[in-house]
XYZ file of C-alpha atoms in Angstrom:
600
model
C 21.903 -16.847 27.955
C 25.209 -15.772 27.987
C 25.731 -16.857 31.836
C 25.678 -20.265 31.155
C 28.347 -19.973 28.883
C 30.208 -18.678 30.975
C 30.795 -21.517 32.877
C 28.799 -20.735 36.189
C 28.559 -24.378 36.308
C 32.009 -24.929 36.175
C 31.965 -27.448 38.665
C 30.142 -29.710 36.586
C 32.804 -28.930 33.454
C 35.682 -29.455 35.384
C 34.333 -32.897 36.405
C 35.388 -33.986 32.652
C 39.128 -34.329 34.150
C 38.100 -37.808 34.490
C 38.382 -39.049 30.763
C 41.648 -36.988 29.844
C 43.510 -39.928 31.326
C 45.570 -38.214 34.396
C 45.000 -41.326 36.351
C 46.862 -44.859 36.288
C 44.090 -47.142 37.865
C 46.956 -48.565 40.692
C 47.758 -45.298 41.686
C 44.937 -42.813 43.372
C 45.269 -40.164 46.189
C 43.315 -39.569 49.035
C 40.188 -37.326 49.083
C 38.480 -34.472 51.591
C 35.722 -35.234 52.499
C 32.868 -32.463 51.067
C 31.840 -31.420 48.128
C 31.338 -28.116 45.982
C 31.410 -26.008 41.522
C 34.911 -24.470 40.230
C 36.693 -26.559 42.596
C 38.768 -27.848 40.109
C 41.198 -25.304 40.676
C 41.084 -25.783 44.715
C 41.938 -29.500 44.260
C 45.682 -28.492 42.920
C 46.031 -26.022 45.313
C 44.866 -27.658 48.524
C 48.119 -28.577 51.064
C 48.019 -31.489 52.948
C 47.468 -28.853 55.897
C 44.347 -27.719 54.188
C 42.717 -30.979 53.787
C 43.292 -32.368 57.084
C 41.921 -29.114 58.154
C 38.763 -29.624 55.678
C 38.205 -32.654 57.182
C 38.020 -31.181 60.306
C 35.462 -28.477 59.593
C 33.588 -31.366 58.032
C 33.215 -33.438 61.661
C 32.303 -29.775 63.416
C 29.206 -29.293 61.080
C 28.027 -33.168 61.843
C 27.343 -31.965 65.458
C 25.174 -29.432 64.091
C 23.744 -31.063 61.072
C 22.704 -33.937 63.289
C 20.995 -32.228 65.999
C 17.854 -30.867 63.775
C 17.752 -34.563 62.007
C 18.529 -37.991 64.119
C 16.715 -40.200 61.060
C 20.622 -41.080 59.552
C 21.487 -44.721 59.688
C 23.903 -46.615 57.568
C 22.388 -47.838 54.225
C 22.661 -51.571 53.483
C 20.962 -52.545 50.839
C 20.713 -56.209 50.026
C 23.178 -57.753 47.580
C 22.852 -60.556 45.094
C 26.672 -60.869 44.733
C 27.814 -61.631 48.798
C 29.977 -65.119 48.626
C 30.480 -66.196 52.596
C 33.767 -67.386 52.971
C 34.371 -70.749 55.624
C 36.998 -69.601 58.103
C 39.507 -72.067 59.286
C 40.695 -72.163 63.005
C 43.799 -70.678 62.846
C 46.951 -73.343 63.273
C 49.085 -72.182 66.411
C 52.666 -73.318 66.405
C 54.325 -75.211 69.503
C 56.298 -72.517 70.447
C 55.380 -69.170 69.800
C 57.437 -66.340 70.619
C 56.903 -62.242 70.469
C 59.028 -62.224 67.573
C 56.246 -63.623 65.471
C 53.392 -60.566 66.621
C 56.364 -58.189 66.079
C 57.434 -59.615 62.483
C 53.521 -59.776 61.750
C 52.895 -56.366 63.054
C 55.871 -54.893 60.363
C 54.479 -57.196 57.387
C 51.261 -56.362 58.150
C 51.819 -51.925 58.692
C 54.220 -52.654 55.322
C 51.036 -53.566 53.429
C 49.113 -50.884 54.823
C 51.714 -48.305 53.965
C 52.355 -50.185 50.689
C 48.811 -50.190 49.576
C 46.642 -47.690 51.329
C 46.515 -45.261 47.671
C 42.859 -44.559 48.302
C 41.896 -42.812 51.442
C 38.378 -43.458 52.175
C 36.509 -40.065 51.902
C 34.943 -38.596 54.860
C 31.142 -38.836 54.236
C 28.950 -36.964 57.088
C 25.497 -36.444 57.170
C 25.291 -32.836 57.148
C 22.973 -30.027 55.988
C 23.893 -26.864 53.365
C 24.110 -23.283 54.678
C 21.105 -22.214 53.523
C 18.791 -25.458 53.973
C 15.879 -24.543 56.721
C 16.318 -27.397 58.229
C 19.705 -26.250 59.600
C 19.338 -24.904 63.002
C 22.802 -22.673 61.883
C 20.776 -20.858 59.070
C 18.178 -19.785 61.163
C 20.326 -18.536 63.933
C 22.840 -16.811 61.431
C 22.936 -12.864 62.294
C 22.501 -12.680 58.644
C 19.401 -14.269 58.542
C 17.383 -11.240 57.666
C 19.627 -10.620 54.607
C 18.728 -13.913 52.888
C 15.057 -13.265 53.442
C 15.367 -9.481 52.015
C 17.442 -10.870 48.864
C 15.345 -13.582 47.859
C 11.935 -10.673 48.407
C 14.295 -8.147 46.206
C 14.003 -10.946 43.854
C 10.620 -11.704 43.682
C 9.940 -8.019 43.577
C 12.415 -7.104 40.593
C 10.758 -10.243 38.315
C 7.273 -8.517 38.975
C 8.764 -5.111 37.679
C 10.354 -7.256 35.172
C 6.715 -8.906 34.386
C 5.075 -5.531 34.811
C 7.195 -3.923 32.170
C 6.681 -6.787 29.487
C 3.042 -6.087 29.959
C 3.088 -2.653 29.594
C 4.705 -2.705 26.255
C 3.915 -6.447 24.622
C 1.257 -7.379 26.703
C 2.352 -10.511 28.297
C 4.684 -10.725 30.727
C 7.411 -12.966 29.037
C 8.204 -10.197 26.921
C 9.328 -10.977 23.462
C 10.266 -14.543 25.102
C 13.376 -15.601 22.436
C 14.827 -17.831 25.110
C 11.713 -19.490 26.381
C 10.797 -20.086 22.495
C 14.528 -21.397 21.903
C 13.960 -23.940 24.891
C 10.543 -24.896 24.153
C 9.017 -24.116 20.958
C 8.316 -26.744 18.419
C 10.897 -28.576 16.304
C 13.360 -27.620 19.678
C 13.602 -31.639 20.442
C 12.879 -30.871 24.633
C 11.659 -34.797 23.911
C 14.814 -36.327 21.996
C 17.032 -34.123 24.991
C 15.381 -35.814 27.377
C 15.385 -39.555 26.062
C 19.410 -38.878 24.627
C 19.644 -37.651 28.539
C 18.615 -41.027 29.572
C 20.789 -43.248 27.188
C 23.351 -41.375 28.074
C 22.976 -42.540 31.968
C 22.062 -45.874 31.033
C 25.145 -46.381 29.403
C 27.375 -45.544 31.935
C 26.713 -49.264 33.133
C 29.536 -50.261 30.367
C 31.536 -49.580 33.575
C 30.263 -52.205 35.158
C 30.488 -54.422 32.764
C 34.481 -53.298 32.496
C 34.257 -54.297 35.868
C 32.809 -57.331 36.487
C 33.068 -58.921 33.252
C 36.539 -57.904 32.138
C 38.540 -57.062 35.167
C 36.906 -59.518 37.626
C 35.797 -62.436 35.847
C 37.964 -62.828 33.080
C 41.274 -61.810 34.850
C 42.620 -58.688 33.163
C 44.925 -56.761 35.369
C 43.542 -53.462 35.784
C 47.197 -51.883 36.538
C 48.267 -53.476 33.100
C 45.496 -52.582 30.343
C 42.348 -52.729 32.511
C 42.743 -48.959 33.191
C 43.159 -48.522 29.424
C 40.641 -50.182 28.342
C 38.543 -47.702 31.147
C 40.110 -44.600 29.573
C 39.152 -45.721 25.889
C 35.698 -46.446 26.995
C 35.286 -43.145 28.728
C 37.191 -41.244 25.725
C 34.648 -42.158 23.028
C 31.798 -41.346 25.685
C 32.834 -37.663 26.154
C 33.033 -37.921 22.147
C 29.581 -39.176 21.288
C 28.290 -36.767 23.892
C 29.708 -34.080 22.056
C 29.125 -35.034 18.686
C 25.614 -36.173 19.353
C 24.779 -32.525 19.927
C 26.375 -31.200 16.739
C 24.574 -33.891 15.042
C 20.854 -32.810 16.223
C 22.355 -29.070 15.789
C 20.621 -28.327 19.141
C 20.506 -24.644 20.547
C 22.517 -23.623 22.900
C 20.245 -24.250 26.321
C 20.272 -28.021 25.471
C 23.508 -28.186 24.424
C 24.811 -26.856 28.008
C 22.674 -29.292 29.830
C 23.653 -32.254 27.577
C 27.110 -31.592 27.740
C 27.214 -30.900 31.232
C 25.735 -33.160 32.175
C 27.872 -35.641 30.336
C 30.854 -34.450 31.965
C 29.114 -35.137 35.412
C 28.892 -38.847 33.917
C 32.301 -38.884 32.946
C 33.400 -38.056 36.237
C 31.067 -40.268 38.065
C 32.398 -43.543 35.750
C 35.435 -42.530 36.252
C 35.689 -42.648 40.071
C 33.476 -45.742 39.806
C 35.816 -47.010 37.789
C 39.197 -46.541 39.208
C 38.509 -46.901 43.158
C 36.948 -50.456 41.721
C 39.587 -51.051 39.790
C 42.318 -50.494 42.562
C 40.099 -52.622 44.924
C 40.210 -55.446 42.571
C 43.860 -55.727 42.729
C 43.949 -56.086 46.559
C 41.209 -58.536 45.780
C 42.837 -60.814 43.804
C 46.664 -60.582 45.931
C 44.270 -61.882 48.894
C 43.048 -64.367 47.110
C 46.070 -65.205 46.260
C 47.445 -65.195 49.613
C 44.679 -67.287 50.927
C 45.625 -70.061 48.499
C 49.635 -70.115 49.759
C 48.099 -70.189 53.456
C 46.009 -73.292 52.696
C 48.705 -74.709 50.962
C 51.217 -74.395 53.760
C 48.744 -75.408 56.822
C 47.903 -78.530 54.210
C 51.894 -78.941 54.720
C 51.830 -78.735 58.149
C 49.155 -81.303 58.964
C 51.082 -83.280 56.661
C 54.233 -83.014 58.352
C 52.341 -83.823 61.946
C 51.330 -86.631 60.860
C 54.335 -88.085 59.695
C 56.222 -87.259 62.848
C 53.627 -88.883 64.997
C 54.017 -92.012 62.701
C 57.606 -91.873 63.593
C 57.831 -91.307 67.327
C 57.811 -94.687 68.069
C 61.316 -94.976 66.681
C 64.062 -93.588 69.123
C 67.156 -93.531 66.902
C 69.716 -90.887 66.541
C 68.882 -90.551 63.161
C 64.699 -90.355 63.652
C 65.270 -88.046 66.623
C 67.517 -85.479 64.537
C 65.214 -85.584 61.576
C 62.011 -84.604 64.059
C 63.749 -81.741 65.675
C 64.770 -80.454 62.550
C 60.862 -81.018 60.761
C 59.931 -79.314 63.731
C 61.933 -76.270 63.355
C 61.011 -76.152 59.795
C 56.921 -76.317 60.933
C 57.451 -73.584 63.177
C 58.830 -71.170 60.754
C 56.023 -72.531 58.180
C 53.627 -71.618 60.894
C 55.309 -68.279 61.338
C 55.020 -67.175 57.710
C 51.455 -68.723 58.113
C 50.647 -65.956 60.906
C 52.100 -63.035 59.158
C 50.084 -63.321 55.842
C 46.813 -64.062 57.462
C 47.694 -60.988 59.303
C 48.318 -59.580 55.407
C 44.863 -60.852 54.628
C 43.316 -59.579 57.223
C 44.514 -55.809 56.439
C 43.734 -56.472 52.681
C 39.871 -57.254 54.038
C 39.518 -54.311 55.790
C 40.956 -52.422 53.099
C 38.375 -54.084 50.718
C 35.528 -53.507 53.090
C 36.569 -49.283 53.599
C 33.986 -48.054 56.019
C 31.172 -50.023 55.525
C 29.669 -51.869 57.843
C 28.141 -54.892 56.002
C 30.011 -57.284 54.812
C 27.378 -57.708 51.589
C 28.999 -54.307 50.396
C 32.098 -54.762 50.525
C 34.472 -55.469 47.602
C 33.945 -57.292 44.738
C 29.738 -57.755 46.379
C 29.091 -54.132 45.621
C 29.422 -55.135 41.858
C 25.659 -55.034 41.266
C 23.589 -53.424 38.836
C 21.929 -51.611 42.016
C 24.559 -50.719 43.609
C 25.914 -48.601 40.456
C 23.101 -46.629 39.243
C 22.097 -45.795 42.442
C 25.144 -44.144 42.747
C 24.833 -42.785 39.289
C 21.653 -40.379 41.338
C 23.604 -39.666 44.322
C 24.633 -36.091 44.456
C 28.206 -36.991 44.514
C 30.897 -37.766 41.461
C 33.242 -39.792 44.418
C 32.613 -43.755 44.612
C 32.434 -44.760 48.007
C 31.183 -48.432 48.887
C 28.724 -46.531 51.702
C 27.659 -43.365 52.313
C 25.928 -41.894 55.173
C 21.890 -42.282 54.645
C 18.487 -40.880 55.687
C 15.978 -43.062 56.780
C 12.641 -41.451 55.234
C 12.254 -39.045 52.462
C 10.580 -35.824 53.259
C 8.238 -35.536 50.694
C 7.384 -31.883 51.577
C 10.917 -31.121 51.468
C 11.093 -32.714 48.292
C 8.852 -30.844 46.670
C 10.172 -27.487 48.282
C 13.370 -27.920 46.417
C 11.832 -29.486 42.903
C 9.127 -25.889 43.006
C 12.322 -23.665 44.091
C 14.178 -25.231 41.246
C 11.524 -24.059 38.415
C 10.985 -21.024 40.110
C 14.704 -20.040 39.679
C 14.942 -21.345 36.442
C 11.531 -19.036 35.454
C 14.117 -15.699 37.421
C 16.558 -16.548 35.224
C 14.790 -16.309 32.238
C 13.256 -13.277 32.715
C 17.040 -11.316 33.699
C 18.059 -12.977 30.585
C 15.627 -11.770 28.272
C 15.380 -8.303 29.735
C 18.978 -7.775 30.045
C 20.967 -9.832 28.544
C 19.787 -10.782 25.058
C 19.187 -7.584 23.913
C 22.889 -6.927 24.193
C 23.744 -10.060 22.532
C 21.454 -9.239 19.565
C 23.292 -5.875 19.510
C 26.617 -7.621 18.608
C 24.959 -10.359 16.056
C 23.663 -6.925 14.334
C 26.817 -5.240 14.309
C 28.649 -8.261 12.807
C 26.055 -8.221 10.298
C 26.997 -5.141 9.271
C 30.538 -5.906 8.862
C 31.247 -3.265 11.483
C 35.045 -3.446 12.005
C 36.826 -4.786 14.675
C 37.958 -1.969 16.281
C 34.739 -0.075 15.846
C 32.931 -3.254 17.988
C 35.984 -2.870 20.604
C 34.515 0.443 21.226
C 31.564 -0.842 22.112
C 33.250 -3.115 24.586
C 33.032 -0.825 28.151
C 29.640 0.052 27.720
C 28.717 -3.546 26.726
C 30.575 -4.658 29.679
C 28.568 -2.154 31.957
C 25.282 -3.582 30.890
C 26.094 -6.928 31.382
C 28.064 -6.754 34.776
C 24.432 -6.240 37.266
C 22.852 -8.974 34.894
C 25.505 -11.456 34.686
C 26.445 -10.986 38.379
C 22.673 -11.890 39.103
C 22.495 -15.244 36.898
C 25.879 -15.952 38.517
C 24.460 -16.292 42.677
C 21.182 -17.512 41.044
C 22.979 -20.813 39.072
C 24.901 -21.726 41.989
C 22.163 -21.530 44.202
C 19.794 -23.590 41.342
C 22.621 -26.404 41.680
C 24.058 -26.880 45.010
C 20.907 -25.411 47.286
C 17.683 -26.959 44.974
C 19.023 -30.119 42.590
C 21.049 -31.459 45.008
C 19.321 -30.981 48.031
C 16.409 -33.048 45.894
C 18.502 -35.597 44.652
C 20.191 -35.756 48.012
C 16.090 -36.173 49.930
C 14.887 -38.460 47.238
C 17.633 -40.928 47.310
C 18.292 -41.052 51.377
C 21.831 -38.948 50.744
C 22.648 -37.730 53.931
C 25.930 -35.483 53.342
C 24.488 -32.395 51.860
C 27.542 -30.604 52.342
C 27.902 -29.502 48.913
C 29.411 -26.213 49.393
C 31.206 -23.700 52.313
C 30.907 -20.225 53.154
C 32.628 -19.154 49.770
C 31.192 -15.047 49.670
C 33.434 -14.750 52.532
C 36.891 -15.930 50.460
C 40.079 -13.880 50.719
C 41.855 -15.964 47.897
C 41.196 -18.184 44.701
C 42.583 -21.182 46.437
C 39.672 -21.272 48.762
C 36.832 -20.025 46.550
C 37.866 -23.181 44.557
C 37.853 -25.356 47.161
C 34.100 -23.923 49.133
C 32.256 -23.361 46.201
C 31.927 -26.578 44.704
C 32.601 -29.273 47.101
C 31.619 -32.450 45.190
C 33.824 -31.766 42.486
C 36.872 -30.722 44.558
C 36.682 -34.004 46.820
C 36.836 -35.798 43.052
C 39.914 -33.105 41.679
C 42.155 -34.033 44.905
C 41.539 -37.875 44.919
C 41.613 -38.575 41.012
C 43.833 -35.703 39.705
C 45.867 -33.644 42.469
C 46.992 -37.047 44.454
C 46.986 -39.356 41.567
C 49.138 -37.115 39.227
C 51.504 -36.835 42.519
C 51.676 -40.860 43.296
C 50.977 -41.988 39.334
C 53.865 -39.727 37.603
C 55.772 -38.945 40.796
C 55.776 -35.003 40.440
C 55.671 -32.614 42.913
C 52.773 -30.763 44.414
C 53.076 -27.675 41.824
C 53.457 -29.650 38.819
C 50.635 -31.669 40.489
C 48.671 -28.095 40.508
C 49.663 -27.046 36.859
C 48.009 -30.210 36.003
C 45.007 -29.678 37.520
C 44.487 -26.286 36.707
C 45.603 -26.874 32.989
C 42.894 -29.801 32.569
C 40.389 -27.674 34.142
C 40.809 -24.866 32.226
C 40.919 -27.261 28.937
C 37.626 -28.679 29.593
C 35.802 -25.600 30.414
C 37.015 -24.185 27.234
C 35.805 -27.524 25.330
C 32.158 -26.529 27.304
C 32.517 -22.497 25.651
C 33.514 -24.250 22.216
C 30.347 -26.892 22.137
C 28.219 -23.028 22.965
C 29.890 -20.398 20.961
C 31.891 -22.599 17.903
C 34.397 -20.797 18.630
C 37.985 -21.947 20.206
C 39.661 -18.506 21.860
C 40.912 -19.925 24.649
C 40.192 -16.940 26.893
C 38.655 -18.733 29.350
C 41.414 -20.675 29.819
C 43.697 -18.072 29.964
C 41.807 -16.295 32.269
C 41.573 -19.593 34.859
C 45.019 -19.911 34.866
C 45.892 -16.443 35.820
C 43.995 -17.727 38.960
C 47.557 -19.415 39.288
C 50.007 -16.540 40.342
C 47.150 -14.889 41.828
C 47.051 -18.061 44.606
C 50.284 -17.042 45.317
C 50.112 -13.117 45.578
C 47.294 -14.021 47.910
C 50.450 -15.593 49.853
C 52.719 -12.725 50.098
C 52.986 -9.919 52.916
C 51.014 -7.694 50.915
C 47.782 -9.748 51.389
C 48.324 -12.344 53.621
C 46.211 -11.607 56.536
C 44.403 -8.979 55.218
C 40.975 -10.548 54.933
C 38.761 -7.405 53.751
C 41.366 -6.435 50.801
C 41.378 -10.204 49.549
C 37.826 -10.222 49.649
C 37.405 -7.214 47.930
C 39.611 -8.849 45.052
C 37.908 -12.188 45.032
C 34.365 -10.151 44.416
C 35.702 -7.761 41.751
C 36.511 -11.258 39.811
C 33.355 -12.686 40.552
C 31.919 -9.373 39.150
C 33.772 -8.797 36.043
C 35.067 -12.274 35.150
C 31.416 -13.575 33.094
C 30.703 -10.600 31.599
C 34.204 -9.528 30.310
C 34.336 -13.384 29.074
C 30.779 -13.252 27.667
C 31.895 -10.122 25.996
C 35.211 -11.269 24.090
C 33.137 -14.109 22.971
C 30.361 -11.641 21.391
C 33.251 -9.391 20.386
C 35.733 -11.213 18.309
């Protein structure tokens, strides 16, 4: 029980960032490419050196991702929205001269540099570690470790099983926590319609987007990112309330709110890449009107002086000359902003490759709740695709998912209830607080083995099983959803491999957007990050326990100053000692958490 509240899914908690309001809609940083859980924290602390390097280690494992699948195409799904546009042929002035190319080359790399606040994400189709598929996992040296782990397990849940039978005769046990999940008057049925509302009505972003920012003009860097902010405010809010209203246990509160959060996050990226989009959108349509305008002016012009060549005065001869000068600047200024437009179109298209998807087409009802079941929380207007779904695979994943779920269970109710009951009994009591502080080592022994378990087992649940089927059943190819974190030397880098889809959303909405939206430097950009991270994890430990201790928080950022002793001579290149460290906090940090919770 207690592992969940300890925020092994932290990745999904930290994805709540997006409705805390660190992000002016005009102003948004660029992105790595990958995703992966707690890396909230790695999105403050990644260097501009570590992402380009991120983004290299992302094209390396597309060379080996696609040599064991060559079925990924680019998706292009039809659109409703796409409005062809006429092109005119291009007026050329009389006399053109390289000044023109050079002065439309600087107008048109000013705009770039100007306006280029969202880097397009590098998608990749791409398999996880641990996926069978991937011709790395199979030919890993380690490969006969993963098999003996995953038989350990299967052989400890029998012994588990076998002892429940001996002494209840089943082999659940006394099965509290399946009966708290599942037993009647639990609402499984009102989770899982609230569960579907709740995605349904994260389509008020489109409506933000098409019917308020688009259609009816608002300027999204004036109070069209506020009215986004308010929207997703009161969302996080009813999310949270809605579960202290039904007075749900605490299994569906974690998934609810969770789950939530991952909404959050999703509307806001939706939101705000859109949002930024639209405001190149409407400066090109504005430019398009001032060409049309001038060339209008120019054929104008033409016509008059051809009127007027039959007359050969002084006078008419002077005033030609000097029209014509005037047309060929007009025609100069012409040249430079339809080279302007033509960098704001690429911009609007990012990498797709149909036309149909690019900005403001992709403003479809499709096009946004099918990326409400990607397996990603970063808008993109494509992403890399699959072009069949592997059923088998499918259902691989969806049977591995229940079967870890069933694991968990049973280490929970062996292991780690009991001790939980023991502290409900001694508060009962009205055992003093010192006398339950005594009991704090030996509780902490009992839970480290158990919690350390339900710790590799929820990460692998998430990022190897849900998202590999989400990823198959939608056509997703990037399943790079997490890096070789077990073999981290520092805190920095656990956060950034261990949860890659919410670290590609920390660095582009929070890291780069606190940097170009309040102008701060990279630390301050990092205290924010880790600060609002640590806030909403603690919000997730509240909606569990009732309780607000703030340990967790204080706890994530000490993972602050330990970033930077990871930095110094005394552990800077010293890869076994900082992996040592990194696995005695993965080893005590849930159950010494778990325990001040139960505690105090």
């Amino acid at each position: 029980m207690a592992v969940l509240a300890n925020g092994e899914d932290n990745g999904a908690m930290d994805s709540t960032v997006a409705f805390n309001g660190f992000h002016h809609g005009r102003n948004s940083g660029s992105e790595a490419a990958r995703p992966g859980i707690s890396s909230i924290e790695s999105s403050a602390t990644t260097s501009e050196e570590e992402f380009k390097a991120d983004l290299s280690l992302s094209r390396q494992k597309t060379v080996a991702a696609q040599s064991c699948r060559d079925d990924y195409q680019p998706s292009t799904p039809p659109s409703s929205f796409s409005q062809p546009t006429p092109s005119t042929p291009p007026l050329t002035p009389k006399s053109t001269t390289p000044v023109v190319k050079s002065e439309q080359n600087e107008r048109k790399h000013h705009h770039l540099h100007h306006h280029k606040q969202f880097t397009t994400p590098i998608f990749t189709p791409s398999l996880t570690t641990f996926d069978r598929h991937n011709p790395l996992a199979t030919s890993s040296p380690f490969f006969g470790f993963y098999t003996l782990f995953w038989m350990s397990v299967f052989l400890f849940v029998v012994k588990i099983g076998a002892d429940n039978w001996r002494e209840y005769g089943n082999v659940l046990g006394t099965h509290e926590i399946l009966s708290t999940m599942f037993a009647p008057g639990k609402e499984v049925v009102v989770l899982g319609l609230a569960d579907g509302v709740m995605c349904g009505l994260t389509g008020i972003g489109l409506v933000i987007q098409r019917g308020v920012v688009l259609r009816r003009g608002v300027n999204w860097d004036g109070s069209g990112w506020v009215v986004q902010h308010v929207w997703q405010t009161g969302f996080m809010a009813g999310v949270v309330g809605f579960t202290l209203w039904r007075g749900w246990p605490w299994t569906h509160t974690v998934f609810f709110v969770m789950h939530g959060v991952v909404m959050v996050m999703k509307m806001h990226s939706f939101g705000f890449y859109n949002g930024y989009l639209s405001g190149l959108w409407k400066r090109r349509e504005g430019l398009k009107g001032r060409v049309e305008r001038l060339e209008k002016g120019v054929i104008t012009e033409r016509v008059a002086s051809s009127v007027e060549k039959a007359d050969n005065t002084a006078t008419t001869t002077a005033r030609r000359r000097h029209g014509e000068g005037e047309e060929t600047d007009t025609l100069k200024e012409v040249n430079m902003l339809k080279s302007e437009i033509e960098a704001l179109t690429e911009e609007l298209k990012g990498k797709t490759t149909d036309p149909s998807r690019a900005y403001p087409n992709n403003l479809t009802v499709w096009n946004h709740y099918e990326y409400i079941v990607f397996p990603t929380v970063v808008y993109e207007l494509e992403y890399p695709r699959s072009n069949k779904i592997n059923v088998y695979y499918a259902l691989e994943k969806l049977v591995a998912c229940f079967g870890i779920i069933f694991v968990m269970i049973m280490i929970s109710q062996a292991f780690i209830y009991p001790v939980v009951m023991q502290t409900v009994e001694m508060k009962a009591q009205n055992m003093p607080l010192a006398e339950r502080f005594k009991q704090f080592p030996w509780m902490l022994l009992d839970l480290i083995f158990p919690f350390m378990m339900e710790y590799l087992l929820v990460w692998y649940l998430i990022w190897e099983t849900i998202l590999n089927f989400l990823a198959e059943i939608t056509y997703f190819a990037d399943r790079s959803f997490y890096d070789a974190w077990w073999n981290c030397v520092s805190w920095d880098q656990f956060a950034r491999d261990w949860n890659r889809p919410v670290h590609n959303f920390l660095l582009r909405h929070v890291y780069h957007s606190s940097i170009s939206a309040f102008k701060v430097n990279r630390h301050t950009a990092t205290l924010i990050t880790f600060g609002l991270s640590a806030c909403v994890h603690e919000l997730v430990m509240w909606c569990i326990f009732k309780k607000l201790r703030g340990y967790l928080l204080v706890l994530q950022m000490c993972q602050l100053p330990l970033v930077r002793l990871s930095r110094t001579r005394w552990l800077k290149n010293r890869a076994t000692l900082g992996n040592m460290i990194f696995w005695l906090g993965i080893f005590t940090g849930p159950s010494v958490l778990c325990s001040l919770y139960l505690i105090l």
